[in-house]
Amino acid sequence: ADRGGRRRRASGARARGREGEREGEGRMVADVVSALAPQAQANAGADGRKGSTVVVELSDEDLCLVLARTMAKEGGGALEKKCIELAGTDKAEELINELLGASAAFLAQSSSASDKDRESGACILAHAIAKLASEDKRNALADKLCKVIVEAAGPQPTFLSLSMLMQAYNAFRPRSVARYACLLSVLRFGASVVTGCDQLAHVLRGQSEAIVGEYEDRTPEERRILLLALASVFSAASRAQAANGRESSVLLTQYLASLDGAKGAG
C-alpha cells in the first residue's frame, strides 16, 4: 500500500510538472510577443520607439566587443582581435558583419553558451544594427540577423529563438522596413514552432488590426504578405479553438479583398 501511495504521489508530481512547463511556455510566449499588443504600442520611449526593449550600457565599453569576448569563449579568439581592430577604426558595419558571421554557432542550441548569453547576444546585435546611420544597411543587416537566428534554431526550434527574433523586432523604430522584416520573421517562425503556435495565436488574437495598421504606408503587396503571415499563425494553431479559425478567416478575407482591389486598379 505504501509503495502504491508513493507511485501515485510520483505520478501526480510528474503531471504537475508537465502542467507547470506548459504554463511556463505560455508565459514565455506572452512575454515574447507582448510588444505587438496595442497597449505596448502606445508606450513610446523618448526615442519614439514603441514597445522597444532597452539596452542599458553599464560601461563605456562597446557592447559589440563584450559580445565578441563572450563568443571567444566558444573558440573564436581571432574574432575578438578582429573586432577590436574594427572598433578602433570606427567601422561599425564591418564589425557587425564579423559578429553576424560567427553568430550562427553561438546562437545555436548546441552552443555551450547559456540561454541568457545567447539572447543577450541577439539583442546587442539588433541594437547595434539599429544605430547604423544608413537605412539601407540597417535593412540589409536586420534581415541577415533574422536569417541567422532562424538558421541557428535548427530542426527543433524553441521559444528562445522566438524571443531572439522579438529582440530584433523591438530594436527598430515603428513602421520601418527593418521592423517589418523582423515582424514577418516572428510570424513565420512562430507558426513553425509547433509547441508554441497555440500560445502565440492566443496572444495575437484580436491584435491583427493594430499590427496591420502600423504598416498602412507599405505597398499593397507588402500588406498582403503581412496578412498571410498573420493568417498562417492562426491556421497552424489548434483548431480546438474556434477563435483561431475565425481570425484566420477574417485575415484571409482581407487578403482576397486586396487582390480584387488590385485587379480593379489594374
XYZ file of C-alpha atoms in Angstrom:
266
model
C 0.000 0.000 0.000
C 2.860 2.313 0.854
C 4.540 1.597 -2.493
C 1.244 2.282 -4.276
C 0.927 5.609 -2.467
C 4.451 6.595 -3.468
C 3.705 5.726 -7.115
C 0.531 7.821 -7.065
C 2.367 10.746 -5.499
C 5.190 10.466 -8.056
C 2.684 10.303 -10.918
C 0.891 13.355 -9.561
C 4.176 15.231 -9.242
C 5.060 14.442 -12.855
C 1.639 15.628 -14.035
C 2.006 18.863 -12.061
C 5.484 19.286 -13.507
C 4.197 18.926 -17.075
C 1.378 21.377 -16.334
C 3.890 23.828 -14.895
C 6.047 23.510 -18.017
C 3.053 24.283 -20.235
C 2.135 27.302 -18.111
C 5.750 28.468 -18.228
C 5.800 28.169 -22.019
C 2.595 30.164 -22.230
C 4.012 32.931 -20.044
C 7.200 32.999 -22.100
C 5.304 33.354 -25.364
C 3.183 36.124 -23.836
C 6.332 37.945 -22.730
C 7.975 37.488 -26.110
C 5.140 38.928 -28.193
C 3.843 41.489 -25.701
C 5.323 44.341 -27.749
C 2.841 43.564 -30.524
C -0.155 44.455 -28.350
C -1.761 47.906 -28.699
C -1.055 48.802 -25.069
C 2.642 48.185 -25.659
C 2.491 50.077 -28.948
C 1.110 53.040 -27.018
C 4.107 53.187 -24.681
C 6.535 55.269 -26.676
C 10.005 55.891 -25.301
C 11.986 59.082 -25.552
C 13.391 57.913 -28.884
C 9.906 57.281 -30.284
C 10.281 53.505 -30.393
C 7.077 51.946 -29.150
C 7.277 48.801 -27.082
C 11.027 48.567 -27.578
C 13.420 46.706 -25.358
C 16.077 48.843 -23.730
C 19.771 48.056 -23.727
C 21.455 49.731 -20.775
C 25.160 50.275 -21.312
C 26.752 49.763 -17.913
C 30.201 50.869 -19.017
C 31.934 52.842 -21.747
C 32.990 49.621 -23.463
C 31.364 48.842 -26.809
C 28.763 46.118 -26.240
C 29.774 44.540 -29.536
C 33.226 43.972 -28.067
C 31.660 42.459 -24.960
C 29.783 40.086 -27.266
C 32.958 39.315 -29.236
C 34.717 38.408 -25.978
C 31.823 36.131 -25.000
C 31.915 34.465 -28.413
C 35.666 33.976 -27.972
C 34.875 31.517 -25.192
C 33.342 29.349 -27.936
C 36.705 29.167 -29.655
C 36.729 32.440 -31.549
C 39.788 34.188 -30.141
C 40.671 35.574 -33.561
C 37.207 37.101 -33.776
C 37.739 39.248 -30.686
C 41.039 40.557 -32.049
C 39.471 41.412 -35.404
C 36.525 43.172 -33.745
C 38.840 45.251 -31.547
C 40.691 46.393 -34.686
C 37.452 47.325 -36.445
C 36.097 49.156 -33.400
C 39.334 51.158 -33.228
C 38.842 52.361 -36.810
C 35.142 53.160 -36.314
C 33.939 50.586 -38.853
C 30.620 49.689 -37.265
C 29.124 47.911 -40.265
C 32.191 45.693 -40.752
C 32.231 44.941 -37.022
C 28.583 43.842 -37.079
C 29.186 41.702 -40.158
C 32.071 39.956 -38.405
C 29.845 39.175 -35.428
C 26.976 38.002 -37.625
C 29.321 35.696 -39.480
C 30.252 33.978 -36.223
C 26.882 34.183 -34.505
C 25.207 31.141 -36.102
C 27.305 28.772 -33.986
C 26.986 30.984 -30.903
C 23.190 31.235 -31.117
C 22.652 27.557 -31.948
C 21.022 25.218 -29.429
C 24.202 23.124 -29.476
C 26.232 26.104 -28.246
C 27.740 25.855 -24.787
C 26.723 29.475 -24.149
C 23.897 29.999 -21.687
C 20.402 30.903 -22.896
C 20.845 34.332 -21.293
C 24.106 34.962 -23.176
C 22.570 33.851 -26.467
C 19.501 36.040 -26.082
C 21.623 38.992 -24.940
C 23.865 38.460 -27.967
C 20.905 38.728 -30.346
C 19.748 41.868 -28.523
C 23.189 43.509 -28.751
C 23.413 42.770 -32.469
C 19.933 44.129 -33.164
C 20.558 47.385 -31.321
C 23.975 47.792 -32.940
C 22.325 47.444 -36.352
C 19.599 49.929 -35.370
C 22.281 52.551 -34.599
C 23.737 52.493 -38.126
C 23.263 55.754 -39.998
C 22.457 54.168 -43.347
C 18.876 52.914 -43.649
C 19.820 50.545 -46.475
C 22.498 48.955 -44.298
C 20.106 48.702 -41.347
C 17.537 46.946 -43.510
C 20.027 44.505 -45.027
C 21.659 43.596 -41.709
C 18.336 43.267 -39.873
C 17.217 40.755 -42.490
C 20.549 38.945 -42.176
C 20.254 38.764 -38.377
C 16.784 37.214 -38.602
C 18.031 34.622 -41.074
C 20.943 33.737 -38.775
C 18.585 33.299 -35.799
C 16.222 31.060 -37.785
C 19.121 29.004 -39.138
C 20.618 28.626 -35.665
C 17.290 27.368 -34.304
C 17.756 24.051 -36.118
C 15.090 21.417 -36.838
C 13.538 21.626 -33.354
C 13.190 25.354 -32.601
C 12.436 26.602 -29.117
C 10.851 29.658 -27.541
C 14.303 31.126 -27.040
C 14.735 31.567 -30.791
C 11.340 33.292 -30.974
C 12.476 35.595 -28.175
C 15.638 36.442 -30.140
C 13.541 37.417 -33.158
C 11.418 39.634 -30.941
C 14.569 41.306 -29.626
C 15.354 42.177 -33.230
C 11.784 43.398 -33.872
C 11.822 45.650 -30.799
C 15.144 47.252 -31.696
C 13.861 49.090 -34.751
C 11.576 52.100 -34.965
C 7.888 51.576 -35.787
C 6.892 51.417 -39.473
C 10.498 50.949 -40.588
C 11.460 48.447 -43.268
C 13.750 46.642 -40.821
C 10.971 46.265 -38.248
C 8.578 44.990 -40.914
C 11.111 42.329 -41.971
C 11.614 41.259 -38.358
C 7.851 41.042 -37.822
C 7.477 38.700 -40.800
C 10.249 36.533 -39.351
C 8.491 36.426 -35.965
C 5.173 35.372 -37.521
C 6.590 32.816 -39.934
C 8.894 31.313 -37.350
C 6.162 31.367 -34.696
C 3.855 29.392 -36.987
C 6.569 26.734 -37.322
C 7.144 26.315 -33.564
C 4.629 23.508 -33.096
C 4.722 23.521 -29.295
C 4.183 27.273 -29.094
C 1.943 28.115 -32.012
C -1.267 27.822 -29.964
C 0.037 30.204 -27.308
C 1.303 32.641 -29.938
C -2.103 32.657 -31.641
C -3.765 33.223 -28.265
C -1.664 36.315 -27.578
C -2.064 37.714 -31.100
C -5.815 37.121 -31.221
C -7.644 40.420 -31.547
C -4.421 42.339 -32.276
C -4.252 41.791 -36.044
C -5.909 45.083 -36.967
C -3.466 47.073 -34.828
C -0.473 45.159 -36.203
C -1.507 45.613 -39.835
C -2.383 49.245 -39.131
C 1.221 50.041 -38.227
C 2.191 49.271 -41.825
C -0.574 51.128 -43.639
C 2.057 53.079 -45.571
C 3.641 49.929 -47.022
C 2.866 48.810 -50.564
C -0.312 46.770 -51.172
C 1.806 43.702 -51.885
C 3.715 44.070 -48.605
C 0.444 44.408 -46.707
C -0.876 41.252 -48.379
C 2.286 39.396 -47.346
C 1.736 40.542 -43.758
C -1.904 39.442 -43.816
C -0.883 35.973 -44.996
C 1.859 35.726 -42.364
C -0.620 36.593 -39.607
C -3.192 34.165 -41.007
C -0.569 31.396 -41.062
C -0.160 31.624 -37.283
C -3.878 31.108 -36.677
C -4.142 28.439 -39.385
C -1.281 26.475 -37.848
C -2.716 26.815 -34.332
C -5.020 24.216 -32.812
C -8.445 24.013 -34.436
C -9.790 23.205 -30.972
C -10.049 26.975 -30.554
C -12.800 28.204 -32.877
C -11.493 31.748 -32.479
C -8.314 30.774 -34.337
C -10.362 29.741 -37.356
C -12.386 32.953 -37.238
C -9.275 35.110 -37.011
C -7.647 33.273 -39.899
C -10.841 33.607 -41.974
C -11.023 37.369 -41.381
C -7.389 37.837 -42.388
C -7.715 35.687 -45.494
C -10.901 37.561 -46.486
C -8.979 40.832 -46.215
C -6.209 39.313 -48.297
C -8.623 38.244 -51.053
C -10.349 41.632 -50.980
C -6.984 43.325 -51.508
C -6.413 41.121 -54.557
C -9.770 42.157 -56.002
C -8.845 45.782 -55.374
C -5.530 45.309 -57.163
C -7.314 43.789 -60.198
C -9.797 46.656 -60.273
C -6.996 49.193 -60.131
C -5.231 47.385 -62.965
